[in-house]
mmCIF file of C-alpha atoms in Angstrom:
data_model
loop_
_atom_site.group_PDB
_atom_site.id
_atom_site.type_symbol
_atom_site.label_atom_id
_atom_site.label_comp_id
_atom_site.label_asym_id
_atom_site.label_seq_id
_atom_site.Cartn_x
_atom_site.Cartn_y
_atom_site.Cartn_z
ATOM 1 C CA MET A 1 35.615 -19.874 13.970
ATOM 2 C CA LYS A 2 34.328 -19.234 10.467
ATOM 3 C CA TYR A 3 30.929 -20.643 11.494
ATOM 4 C CA LEU A 4 30.877 -18.437 14.600
ATOM 5 C CA LEU A 5 31.682 -15.323 12.577
ATOM 6 C CA THR A 6 28.933 -16.212 10.124
ATOM 7 C CA GLN A 7 26.446 -16.560 12.957
ATOM 8 C CA LEU A 8 27.510 -13.255 14.494
ATOM 9 C CA LEU A 9 27.133 -11.484 11.154
ATOM 10 C CA PHE A 10 23.679 -13.003 10.760
ATOM 11 C CA LEU A 11 22.706 -11.887 14.262
ATOM 12 C CA PHE A 12 23.951 -8.352 13.598
ATOM 13 C CA SER A 13 22.008 -8.212 10.337
ATOM 14 C CA TYR A 14 18.894 -9.566 12.045
ATOM 15 C CA LEU A 15 19.084 -6.982 14.814
ATOM 16 C CA SER A 16 19.677 -4.124 12.382
ATOM 17 C CA ILE A 17 16.593 -5.113 10.421
ATOM 18 C CA CYS A 18 14.312 -6.010 13.301
ATOM 19 C CA SER A 19 15.122 -3.474 15.996
ATOM 20 C CA GLN A 20 11.821 -1.834 16.820
ATOM 21 C CA ASN A 21 11.061 1.836 16.890
ATOM 22 C CA SER A 22 10.394 2.355 20.618
ATOM 23 C CA SER A 23 7.092 4.075 19.867
ATOM 24 C CA LEU A 24 5.704 1.093 17.930
ATOM 25 C CA ASN A 25 3.813 -1.619 19.760
ATOM 26 C CA TYR A 26 2.514 -3.936 17.062
ATOM 27 C CA ILE A 27 4.641 -3.809 13.932
ATOM 28 C CA ASN A 28 6.983 -6.711 13.229
ATOM 29 C CA LYS A 29 9.789 -5.357 11.046
ATOM 30 C CA LYS A 30 11.218 -8.788 10.375
ATOM 31 C CA ARG A 31 7.870 -9.771 8.896
ATOM 32 C CA LEU A 32 7.752 -6.598 6.787
ATOM 33 C CA ASN A 33 11.223 -7.316 5.479
ATOM 34 C CA THR A 34 10.271 -10.910 4.635
ATOM 35 C CA ASP A 35 7.242 -9.717 2.681
ATOM 36 C CA LEU A 36 9.312 -7.158 0.812
ATOM 37 C CA ILE A 37 11.859 -9.815 -0.148
ATOM 38 C CA GLN A 38 9.211 -12.261 -1.333
ATOM 39 C CA ILE A 39 7.516 -9.614 -3.465
ATOM 40 C CA THR A 40 10.620 -7.989 -4.981
ATOM 41 C CA LYS A 41 13.236 -10.734 -5.270
ATOM 42 C CA THR A 42 11.659 -12.533 -8.206
ATOM 43 C CA GLN A 43 13.533 -14.012 -11.150
ATOM 44 C CA LYS A 44 11.697 -11.715 -13.545
ATOM 45 C CA SER A 45 10.012 -8.394 -12.825
ATOM 46 C CA ARG A 46 6.348 -8.543 -11.864
ATOM 47 C CA ASN A 47 5.121 -6.561 -14.861
ATOM 48 C CA PHE A 48 2.198 -7.358 -17.158
ATOM 49 C CA GLN A 49 4.418 -9.219 -19.600
ATOM 50 C CA ASN A 50 5.552 -11.752 -16.994
ATOM 51 C CA ILE A 51 2.344 -13.602 -16.110
ATOM 52 C CA LYS A 52 4.210 -16.374 -14.300
ATOM 53 C CA THR A 53 5.881 -13.876 -11.980
ATOM 54 C CA LEU A 54 2.616 -12.040 -11.319
ATOM 55 C CA ASN A 55 0.978 -15.355 -10.462
ATOM 56 C CA THR A 56 3.807 -16.281 -8.109
ATOM 57 C CA VAL A 57 3.415 -13.005 -6.213
ATOM 58 C CA ALA A 58 -0.384 -13.305 -6.254
ATOM 59 C CA ASN A 59 -0.112 -16.807 -4.776
ATOM 60 C CA TYR A 60 2.190 -15.526 -2.037
ATOM 61 C CA ILE A 61 -0.281 -12.772 -1.138
ATOM 62 C CA LYS A 62 -3.246 -15.174 -1.201
ATOM 63 C CA ASN A 63 -1.482 -17.752 0.969
ATOM 64 C CA ASP A 64 -0.495 -15.108 3.500
ATOM 65 C CA LEU A 65 -3.994 -13.613 3.663
ATOM 66 C CA ALA A 66 -5.442 -17.107 4.070
ATOM 67 C CA LYS A 67 -3.626 -17.415 7.397
ATOM 68 C CA VAL A 68 -5.662 -14.606 8.975
ATOM 69 C CA CYS A 69 -8.736 -13.870 6.836
ATOM 70 C CA ASP A 70 -12.209 -15.422 6.989
ATOM 71 C CA SER A 71 -12.316 -15.806 3.220
ATOM 72 C CA VAL A 72 -9.738 -15.455 0.441
ATOM 73 C CA ALA A 73 -10.184 -15.599 -3.323
ATOM 74 C CA PHE A 74 -8.758 -14.518 -6.637
ATOM 75 C CA GLN A 75 -10.723 -12.096 -8.789
ATOM 76 C CA PRO A 76 -9.584 -13.175 -12.267
ATOM 77 C CA PHE A 77 -10.168 -11.262 -15.483
ATOM 78 C CA LEU A 78 -9.156 -11.774 -19.108
ATOM 79 C CA LEU A 79 -7.071 -9.371 -21.153
ATOM 80 C CA ASP A 80 -5.602 -10.259 -24.555
ATOM 81 C CA LYS A 81 -6.402 -13.937 -23.859
ATOM 82 C CA LYS A 82 -4.358 -13.819 -20.660
ATOM 83 C CA THR A 83 -5.727 -14.165 -17.130
ATOM 84 C CA TYR A 84 -4.748 -11.557 -14.556
ATOM 85 C CA LYS A 85 -5.717 -11.728 -10.905
ATOM 86 C CA ASN A 86 -6.668 -9.450 -8.067
ATOM 87 C CA VAL A 87 -6.352 -11.078 -4.654
ATOM 88 C CA ILE A 88 -9.075 -10.455 -2.059
ATOM 89 C CA GLY A 89 -9.017 -11.429 1.611
ATOM 90 C CA SER A 90 -11.909 -10.521 3.902
ATOM 91 C CA ILE A 91 -12.604 -10.342 7.632
ATOM 92 C CA GLY A 92 -15.805 -9.507 9.503
ATOM 93 C CA LEU A 93 -18.111 -11.165 6.979
ATOM 94 C CA ASN A 94 -21.159 -10.601 9.204
ATOM 95 C CA HIS A 95 -21.017 -6.821 8.621
ATOM 96 C CA LYS A 96 -22.819 -5.345 5.615
ATOM 97 C CA GLU A 97 -20.771 -2.133 5.340
ATOM 98 C CA ARG A 98 -17.207 -2.529 4.048
ATOM 99 C CA ILE A 99 -13.861 -0.819 4.147
ATOM 100 C CA ILE A 100 -11.558 -1.553 1.219
ATOM 101 C CA ILE A 101 -7.809 -1.520 1.840
ATOM 102 C CA GLY A 102 -5.981 -1.826 -1.471
ATOM 103 C CA ALA A 103 -2.475 -1.874 -2.918
ATOM 104 C CA HIS A 104 -1.177 -2.849 -6.361
ATOM 105 C CA TYR A 105 1.462 -5.547 -6.656
ATOM 106 C CA ASP A 106 2.591 -5.056 -10.261
ATOM 107 C CA VAL A 107 5.527 -2.901 -11.387
ATOM 108 C CA CYS A 108 6.355 -0.679 -14.332
ATOM 109 C CA GLY A 109 9.030 -2.202 -16.553
ATOM 110 C CA ASN A 110 11.961 -4.289 -15.380
ATOM 111 C CA GLN A 111 12.700 -3.381 -11.777
ATOM 112 C CA GLN A 112 12.057 -4.578 -8.225
ATOM 113 C CA GLY A 113 9.598 -1.854 -7.255
ATOM 114 C CA ALA A 114 10.294 -1.930 -3.513
ATOM 115 C CA ASP A 115 8.626 1.375 -2.720
ATOM 116 C CA ASP A 116 6.363 1.197 -5.782
ATOM 117 C CA ASN A 117 4.583 -0.776 -4.617
ATOM 118 C CA ALA A 118 5.881 -3.684 -2.576
ATOM 119 C CA SER A 119 5.782 -1.308 0.391
ATOM 120 C CA GLY A 120 2.025 -0.875 -0.022
ATOM 121 C CA VAL A 121 1.421 -4.618 -0.343
ATOM 122 C CA ALA A 122 3.572 -5.353 2.709
ATOM 123 C CA GLY A 123 1.521 -2.753 4.587
ATOM 124 C CA LEU A 124 -1.692 -4.413 3.420
ATOM 125 C CA LEU A 125 -0.534 -7.829 4.631
ATOM 126 C CA GLU A 126 0.560 -6.465 8.003
ATOM 127 C CA LEU A 127 -2.765 -4.671 8.476
ATOM 128 C CA ALA A 128 -4.586 -7.925 7.706
ATOM 129 C CA ARG A 129 -2.597 -9.724 10.395
ATOM 130 C CA LEU A 130 -3.243 -7.021 12.976
ATOM 131 C CA LEU A 131 -6.891 -6.238 12.223
ATOM 132 C CA SER A 132 -7.879 -9.911 12.050
ATOM 133 C CA LYS A 133 -7.340 -10.052 15.820
ATOM 134 C CA GLU A 134 -9.723 -7.164 16.506
ATOM 135 C CA SER A 135 -13.472 -6.875 16.940
ATOM 136 C CA LEU A 136 -14.422 -4.321 14.276
ATOM 137 C CA ASN A 137 -17.545 -2.470 13.213
ATOM 138 C CA TYR A 138 -17.061 -3.173 9.510
ATOM 139 C CA ARG A 139 -16.204 -5.881 7.065
ATOM 140 C CA ILE A 140 -12.740 -5.257 5.653
ATOM 141 C CA ASP A 141 -11.656 -6.419 2.218
ATOM 142 C CA PHE A 142 -7.895 -6.454 1.664
ATOM 143 C CA VAL A 143 -7.406 -6.213 -2.099
ATOM 144 C CA ALA A 144 -4.096 -6.626 -3.924
ATOM 145 C CA TYR A 145 -4.500 -5.308 -7.470
ATOM 146 C CA THR A 146 -2.740 -6.124 -10.668
ATOM 147 C CA LEU A 147 -2.281 -3.868 -13.737
ATOM 148 C CA GLU A 148 -2.124 -0.518 -11.994
ATOM 149 C CA GLU A 149 0.976 0.483 -13.923
ATOM 150 C CA PRO A 150 1.320 1.635 -17.553
ATOM 151 C CA PRO A 151 0.170 0.789 -20.167
ATOM 152 C CA PHE A 152 -3.059 0.114 -18.231
ATOM 153 C CA PHE A 153 -3.156 3.114 -15.909
ATOM 154 C CA ARG A 154 -6.405 5.099 -16.354
ATOM 155 C CA THR A 155 -7.996 2.296 -18.366
ATOM 156 C CA GLN A 156 -10.790 -0.125 -17.561
ATOM 157 C CA GLN A 157 -8.200 -2.909 -17.535
ATOM 158 C CA MET A 158 -6.783 -1.776 -14.182
ATOM 159 C CA GLY A 159 -7.377 -4.368 -11.499
ATOM 160 C CA SER A 160 -8.841 -1.699 -9.242
ATOM 161 C CA TYR A 161 -11.336 -0.683 -11.944
ATOM 162 C CA ILE A 162 -12.438 -4.315 -12.192
ATOM 163 C CA HIS A 163 -12.941 -4.438 -8.421
ATOM 164 C CA ALA A 164 -14.647 -1.065 -8.033
ATOM 165 C CA ASN A 165 -16.969 -1.832 -10.940
ATOM 166 C CA TYR A 166 -17.909 -5.129 -9.267
ATOM 167 C CA LEU A 167 -18.779 -3.358 -6.013
ATOM 168 C CA LYS A 168 -20.939 -0.839 -7.854
ATOM 169 C CA SER A 169 -22.709 -3.460 -9.968
ATOM 170 C CA LYS A 170 -23.607 -5.441 -6.831
ATOM 171 C CA SER A 171 -24.705 -2.300 -4.920
ATOM 172 C CA ILE A 172 -22.305 -3.174 -2.115
ATOM 173 C CA ASN A 173 -22.237 -0.728 0.796
ATOM 174 C CA VAL A 174 -18.725 0.747 1.046
ATOM 175 C CA LYS A 175 -17.844 3.131 3.872
ATOM 176 C CA GLY A 176 -14.537 3.986 2.265
ATOM 177 C CA MET A 177 -11.476 2.829 0.389
ATOM 178 C CA MET A 178 -7.810 3.524 1.063
ATOM 179 C CA SER A 179 -5.041 2.984 -1.448
ATOM 180 C CA LEU A 180 -1.605 2.237 0.008
ATOM 181 C CA GLU A 181 0.711 3.724 -2.617
ATOM 182 C CA MET A 182 4.434 3.947 -1.837
ATOM 183 C CA ILE A 183 4.806 4.148 1.956
ATOM 184 C CA GLY A 184 8.439 3.125 2.447
ATOM 185 C CA TYR A 185 10.780 5.941 1.336
ATOM 186 C CA TYR A 186 11.732 8.922 3.547
ATOM 187 C CA SER A 187 14.548 11.427 3.986
ATOM 188 C CA ASP A 188 15.601 13.873 6.688
ATOM 189 C CA LYS A 189 17.554 16.065 4.267
ATOM 190 C CA GLU A 190 16.607 19.630 3.405
ATOM 191 C CA ASN A 191 14.986 20.037 -0.030
ATOM 192 C CA SER A 192 14.291 16.302 -0.288
ATOM 193 C CA GLN A 193 10.572 16.971 -0.826
ATOM 194 C CA GLN A 194 8.965 18.539 -3.886
ATOM 195 C CA TYR A 195 5.306 19.301 -4.665
ATOM 196 C CA PRO A 196 3.051 19.765 -7.694
ATOM 197 C CA VAL A 197 2.322 23.321 -6.527
ATOM 198 C CA SER A 198 5.275 25.406 -5.328
ATOM 199 C CA ASN A 199 3.568 27.149 -2.408
ATOM 200 C CA MET A 200 2.786 23.779 -0.803
ATOM 201 C CA ALA A 201 6.364 23.770 0.523
ATOM 202 C CA LEU A 202 5.468 26.755 2.682
ATOM 203 C CA MET A 203 2.691 24.730 4.293
ATOM 204 C CA TYR A 204 4.308 21.313 4.603
ATOM 205 C CA GLY A 205 8.059 21.953 4.495
ATOM 206 C CA ASN A 206 10.773 20.696 2.167
ATOM 207 C CA VAL A 207 11.871 17.641 4.192
ATOM 208 C CA ALA A 208 10.560 14.235 3.057
ATOM 209 C CA ASP A 209 9.872 12.927 6.560
ATOM 210 C CA PHE A 210 6.059 12.635 6.472
ATOM 211 C CA ILE A 211 3.211 10.508 5.192
ATOM 212 C CA ALA A 212 0.328 12.107 3.282
ATOM 213 C CA VAL A 213 -3.404 11.417 3.295
ATOM 214 C CA VAL A 214 -4.550 12.554 -0.149
ATOM 215 C CA GLN A 215 -8.232 13.340 -0.581
ATOM 216 C CA SER A 216 -10.679 14.933 -2.999
ATOM 217 C CA GLU A 217 -14.211 16.199 -2.626
ATOM 218 C CA LYS A 218 -15.270 12.560 -3.095
ATOM 219 C CA SER A 219 -13.368 11.338 -0.028
ATOM 220 C CA GLY A 220 -16.167 12.476 2.272
ATOM 221 C CA GLU A 221 -16.240 12.073 6.023
ATOM 222 C CA PHE A 222 -14.290 8.822 5.714
ATOM 223 C CA GLY A 223 -11.240 10.722 4.496
ATOM 224 C CA ASN A 224 -11.511 13.297 7.264
ATOM 225 C CA GLN A 225 -11.844 10.622 9.942
ATOM 226 C CA ILE A 226 -8.781 8.683 8.787
ATOM 227 C CA ALA A 227 -6.657 11.823 8.371
ATOM 228 C CA THR A 228 -7.579 13.190 11.804
ATOM 229 C CA SER A 229 -7.022 9.864 13.521
ATOM 230 C CA MET A 230 -3.633 9.334 11.886
ATOM 231 C CA LYS A 231 -2.479 12.778 12.973
ATOM 232 C CA ASN A 232 -3.639 12.113 16.522
ATOM 233 C CA GLN A 233 -1.521 8.947 16.766
ATOM 234 C CA ASN A 234 1.605 11.087 16.283
ATOM 235 C CA LEU A 235 3.876 8.156 15.401
ATOM 236 C CA ILE A 236 5.030 9.838 12.206
ATOM 237 C CA LYS A 237 4.438 13.322 10.864
ATOM 238 C CA THR A 238 1.204 13.196 8.877
ATOM 239 C CA ILE A 239 -0.221 15.767 6.498
ATOM 240 C CA SER A 240 -3.645 15.837 4.917
ATOM 241 C CA PHE A 241 -4.157 17.304 1.474
ATOM 242 C CA LYS A 242 -7.455 17.714 -0.347
ATOM 243 C CA GLY A 243 -7.399 18.728 -3.987
ATOM 244 C CA SER A 244 -8.950 18.107 -7.386
ATOM 245 C CA SER A 245 -7.630 15.640 -9.945
ATOM 246 C CA SER A 246 -6.387 18.614 -11.959
ATOM 247 C CA ILE A 247 -3.447 18.791 -9.513
ATOM 248 C CA SER A 248 -0.759 16.377 -10.674
ATOM 249 C CA GLY A 249 -0.519 13.304 -8.483
ATOM 250 C CA VAL A 250 -3.810 13.547 -6.599
ATOM 251 C CA ASP A 251 -5.361 10.632 -8.481
ATOM 252 C CA TYR A 252 -2.211 8.699 -9.379
ATOM 253 C CA SER A 253 -3.205 5.341 -7.929
ATOM 254 C CA ASP A 254 -5.999 2.822 -7.542
ATOM 255 C CA HIS A 255 -8.281 5.095 -5.510
ATOM 256 C CA LEU A 256 -9.118 6.979 -8.715
ATOM 257 C CA ASN A 257 -11.328 4.095 -9.834
ATOM 258 C CA TYR A 258 -13.379 4.220 -6.653
ATOM 259 C CA TRP A 259 -13.885 7.939 -7.177
ATOM 260 C CA LYS A 260 -15.187 7.093 -10.646
ATOM 261 C CA PHE A 261 -17.939 5.027 -9.032
ATOM 262 C CA ASP A 262 -18.573 7.618 -6.299
ATOM 263 C CA PHE A 263 -17.114 5.620 -3.425
ATOM 264 C CA PRO A 264 -15.302 7.627 -0.711
ATOM 265 C CA ALA A 265 -11.601 6.955 -1.195
ATOM 266 C CA ILE A 266 -8.195 8.250 -0.123
ATOM 267 C CA MET A 267 -4.549 7.586 -0.930
ATOM 268 C CA ILE A 268 -1.920 6.976 1.752
ATOM 269 C CA THR A 269 1.418 7.894 0.166
ATOM 270 C CA ASN A 270 4.892 9.281 0.675
ATOM 271 C CA THR A 271 4.127 11.403 -2.446
ATOM 272 C CA SER A 272 5.846 9.084 -4.913
ATOM 273 C CA PHE A 273 8.099 10.801 -7.494
ATOM 274 C CA TYR A 274 7.788 14.148 -5.718
ATOM 275 C CA ARG A 275 10.184 12.574 -3.227
ATOM 276 C CA ASN A 276 11.548 9.230 -4.345
ATOM 277 C CA LYS A 277 13.849 9.675 -7.333
ATOM 278 C CA ASN A 278 14.174 5.895 -7.591
ATOM 279 C CA TYR A 279 10.601 5.845 -8.915
ATOM 280 C CA HIS A 280 10.250 3.506 -11.914
ATOM 281 C CA THR A 281 13.984 2.746 -11.962
ATOM 282 C CA LYS A 282 16.133 -0.221 -11.000
ATOM 283 C CA ASN A 283 17.268 1.739 -7.938
ATOM 284 C CA ASP A 284 13.897 1.189 -6.229
ATOM 285 C CA THR A 285 15.190 -1.518 -3.883
ATOM 286 C CA ILE A 286 14.533 -2.616 -0.298
ATOM 287 C CA GLU A 287 17.794 -1.071 0.865
ATOM 288 C CA THR A 288 16.440 2.418 0.141
ATOM 289 C CA LEU A 289 13.403 1.997 2.416
ATOM 290 C CA ASN A 290 13.010 3.132 6.021
ATOM 291 C CA LEU A 291 11.203 0.307 7.830
ATOM 292 C CA ASP A 292 10.874 2.319 11.045
ATOM 293 C CA LYS A 293 8.840 5.037 9.364
ATOM 294 C CA MET A 294 7.015 2.550 7.195
ATOM 295 C CA GLY A 295 6.056 0.646 10.335
ATOM 296 C CA ALA A 296 4.837 3.871 11.949
ATOM 297 C CA VAL A 297 2.539 4.511 8.979
ATOM 298 C CA ILE A 298 1.073 1.018 9.223
ATOM 299 C CA GLU A 299 0.553 1.263 12.971
ATOM 300 C CA GLN A 300 -1.175 4.625 12.612
ATOM 301 C CA LEU A 301 -3.497 3.070 10.033
ATOM 302 C CA PHE A 302 -4.132 0.123 12.331
ATOM 303 C CA TYR A 303 -5.263 2.366 15.177
ATOM 304 C CA SER A 304 -7.287 4.574 12.851
ATOM 305 C CA ILE A 305 -9.211 1.656 11.299
ATOM 306 C CA LYS A 306 -9.609 -0.129 14.620
ATOM 307 C CA ASN A 307 -11.196 2.957 16.197
ATOM 308 C CA LEU A 308 -13.319 3.946 13.216
ATOM 309 C CA GLU A 309 -16.945 4.537 14.189
#
């Protein structure tokens, strides 16, 4: 009887995690949950001081990308006599023009960082699985960055700076880059959403139930195409915001380094600390995430990239 009860509890837990949003056709929530567990449930936090943990997570990402990508490699770089690693998986190697899909896997301090930014990495891995089955018009590089978080944010030691600088130095043709930055936390409560500018609430509402496509004047037509396509999918409420880096939060992720080198780039985000009060705390755990809405974001991105002309 005890064994039977255990099995029933496991089945109930499995169904609660894996039940699909009826509007989603491709997303496997069990797989998302597995990725989130593997990235967050480490013995030590995956911050810059714990090289062994960072390497463990990097190896997990590389091994998973290797299952579906045409090529996979580390992009190592030295800092204070220590080696840090970006992970790059690529599909469509015959195409000269590239799309970069990026997400950072490190955390700030001692915490799990489920939304920030295991959610982005899980989204990256799921997009790699889905897009690898498609015939696309572009090469796609899936890049998992290290050292996005303080004390390296806005420095040339950021993993995304290393990668963007490499692309520029090799004169590689990039159609656009998208940074997946915190895509897992949502709320249906009134006043759950804040903004850097107060009158934005009049435009977008005060309920944290949407995903945002953040652009600047450097995002170009690529940003407009992705934003329009995501809205047209209508799987989750999507807003598009274009602003300068003088507005707090607009350049708060890895896309800022691609802007520095004049590549079109956007950020896909739930708006980070303007919504998620677990940001950079030990409360940023898997249990606080909404996998239905997170899955809807990923599926919208899948369709948008798949149909990109």
